[in-house]
Structures are given as C-alpha cells and as structure tokens.
Coordinates of C-alpha atoms in Angstrom, one line a residue:
Q1 CA -2.4 2.6 -26.3
V2 CA 0.5 0.5 -25.1
Q3 CA 1.5 -2.9 -26.5
L4 CA 3.6 -5.6 -24.9
V5 CA 5.2 -8.0 -27.4
E6 CA 6.8 -11.1 -26.0
S7 CA 9.2 -13.4 -27.8
G8 CA 11.6 -16.2 -27.0
G9 CA 9.4 -19.1 -26.2
G10 CA 9.7 -22.5 -27.7
L11 CA 10.4 -26.2 -27.1
V12 CA 13.3 -27.1 -24.8
Q13 CA 14.6 -30.2 -23.1
A14 CA 14.5 -30.5 -19.3
G15 CA 17.6 -29.0 -17.9
G16 CA 17.9 -26.6 -20.7
S17 CA 17.5 -22.8 -20.8
V18 CA 15.4 -20.2 -22.6
K19 CA 15.3 -16.4 -22.5
L20 CA 12.1 -14.5 -22.9
S21 CA 11.8 -10.9 -23.9
C22 CA 9.0 -8.4 -23.6
A23 CA 9.1 -5.1 -25.3
A24 CA 6.7 -2.3 -24.3
S25 CA 5.8 0.3 -26.9
G26 CA 3.3 3.0 -27.5
E27 CA 2.2 6.0 -25.4
I28 CA 4.5 5.5 -22.5
Y29 CA 5.4 8.3 -20.1
A30 CA 7.2 5.9 -17.8
T31 CA 7.3 2.2 -17.0
N32 CA 7.1 1.1 -13.4
T33 CA 7.1 -2.6 -12.4
M34 CA 7.4 -5.2 -15.2
G35 CA 7.0 -8.9 -14.6
W36 CA 6.4 -12.3 -15.8
Y37 CA 3.5 -14.7 -15.0
H38 CA 3.2 -18.4 -15.8
Q39 CA 0.0 -20.2 -16.7
A40 CA 0.3 -24.0 -16.8
P41 CA -2.3 -26.0 -18.7
G42 CA -5.5 -26.1 -16.7
K43 CA -4.2 -23.8 -13.9
Q44 CA -4.4 -20.2 -12.9
R45 CA -1.9 -17.6 -13.9
E46 CA 0.9 -17.2 -11.3
L47 CA 3.6 -14.7 -10.7
V48 CA 7.1 -15.8 -11.6
A49 CA 9.1 -12.7 -11.1
F50 CA 8.9 -8.9 -11.3
I51 CA 11.3 -6.0 -11.4
T52 CA 10.6 -2.6 -10.1
G53 CA 11.0 0.8 -11.9
G54 CA 14.2 1.1 -9.8
G55 CA 15.6 -2.2 -11.1
A56 CA 15.0 -4.3 -8.0
P57 CA 14.1 -7.9 -8.8
S58 CA 11.8 -10.1 -6.9
Y59 CA 11.0 -13.8 -7.4
A60 CA 8.3 -16.2 -6.5
D61 CA 9.4 -19.6 -5.1
V62 CA 9.0 -21.2 -8.5
G63 CA 11.7 -19.1 -10.1
R64 CA 14.1 -18.3 -7.3
G65 CA 17.5 -19.7 -8.0
R66 CA 16.8 -20.8 -11.5
F67 CA 15.3 -17.7 -13.2
T68 CA 16.7 -14.2 -13.6
I69 CA 14.7 -11.2 -14.5
S70 CA 16.3 -8.1 -15.9
R71 CA 15.3 -5.0 -17.9
D72 CA 16.6 -2.5 -20.4
F73 CA 15.2 0.8 -19.4
A74 CA 16.2 2.5 -22.7
K75 CA 14.3 -0.1 -24.7
N76 CA 11.4 -0.6 -22.2
T77 CA 12.1 -4.3 -22.4
V78 CA 12.1 -6.9 -19.7
Y79 CA 13.8 -10.3 -19.9
L80 CA 13.4 -13.6 -18.2
Q81 CA 16.4 -15.9 -18.3
M82 CA 15.1 -19.4 -17.3
N83 CA 17.7 -22.1 -16.5
S84 CA 17.5 -25.7 -15.3
L85 CA 14.0 -26.0 -16.8
K86 CA 11.6 -28.6 -15.6
P87 CA 8.6 -30.2 -17.3
E88 CA 6.4 -28.3 -14.8
D89 CA 7.7 -25.0 -16.2
T90 CA 5.7 -25.8 -19.3
G91 CA 2.9 -23.3 -20.1
V92 CA 2.3 -19.8 -21.4
Y93 CA 4.4 -17.0 -20.0
Y94 CA 2.7 -13.6 -19.9
C95 CA 4.5 -10.3 -19.6
H96 CA 2.8 -7.6 -17.3
A97 CA 3.7 -4.0 -17.1
D98 CA 2.6 -1.2 -14.8
V99 CA 2.8 1.9 -17.0
L100 CA 2.3 5.6 -16.7
V101 CA 0.8 6.7 -20.0
T102 CA 0.9 10.3 -18.6
M103 CA 2.3 11.7 -15.4
S104 CA -1.0 11.0 -13.6
D105 CA -2.6 8.1 -15.6
R106 CA -1.4 4.7 -14.5
R107 CA -2.5 1.6 -16.3
E108 CA -1.7 -2.1 -16.4
Y109 CA -1.1 -4.1 -19.5
W110 CA -0.6 -7.7 -20.5
G111 CA 1.2 -9.3 -23.4
Q112 CA -0.3 -12.0 -25.6
G113 CA 1.8 -14.7 -24.0
T114 CA 4.5 -16.9 -25.3
Q115 CA 4.5 -20.7 -25.0
V116 CA 7.3 -22.6 -23.4
T117 CA 7.3 -26.4 -23.6
V118 CA 9.8 -28.4 -21.6
S119 CA 10.2 -32.0 -22.6
S120 CA 11.3 -34.7 -20.2

C-alpha cells in the first residue's frame, strides 16, 4: 500500500504565498509522474501542475507563471509553491502520484487533500 500525505495548506491573504508538500511512502518501487489538482467549492477537480519522473514540470493555465512544482526524488516528495494567490485559488488541493509498486505493477494514488483559503 502507498500513502500520500499532504501538508502546507491554510489561510492566506490575496497576493500571498503558500507551499504545499506531498510525501509518498509505502511499497514503492519507483515514482513516475506526481502532480497537484485543485477542487474549488462546488466544482470538479482540475489539474494544476505535474512533474514527470525525469523532473520535467508542466502547468495548466491556472498555475502557469504563479506556481512552481518541484520534487525531491530521494524523499519521494512533491512540492507546489504558490505565489500571487487569488481568491479563486481557494479550495482543496490534492496530490496525485503514478507509482510502480513493483517493476511491472503500476498504480495511481491520491492524497487526502489540503485546504487552501485565500481571503480578499
């Protein structure tokens, strides 16, 4: 079993910054793509950014220019630095990971989510 544990959410003023972390642990042979999704109240979950197993980042329009995704391969941890936050960034942020639990067994996992609230 693999667990994704997120941290770093909270209440922040518009224009402020917050850094989210997501640590993967458990039966991991290798971690491929890791990413972050945002679910605003009453809306569907949407991709914010992901980073490949080779370390290449990619961003959805909502995060491009304001957010930075990075990862620590040794710690199986992915980060999301969010700057210039807007009230519409409010919501739950979920970590996602594409994991090889064995050389041939590939699975996807989600974290429990961390709340970010941006006040205007």
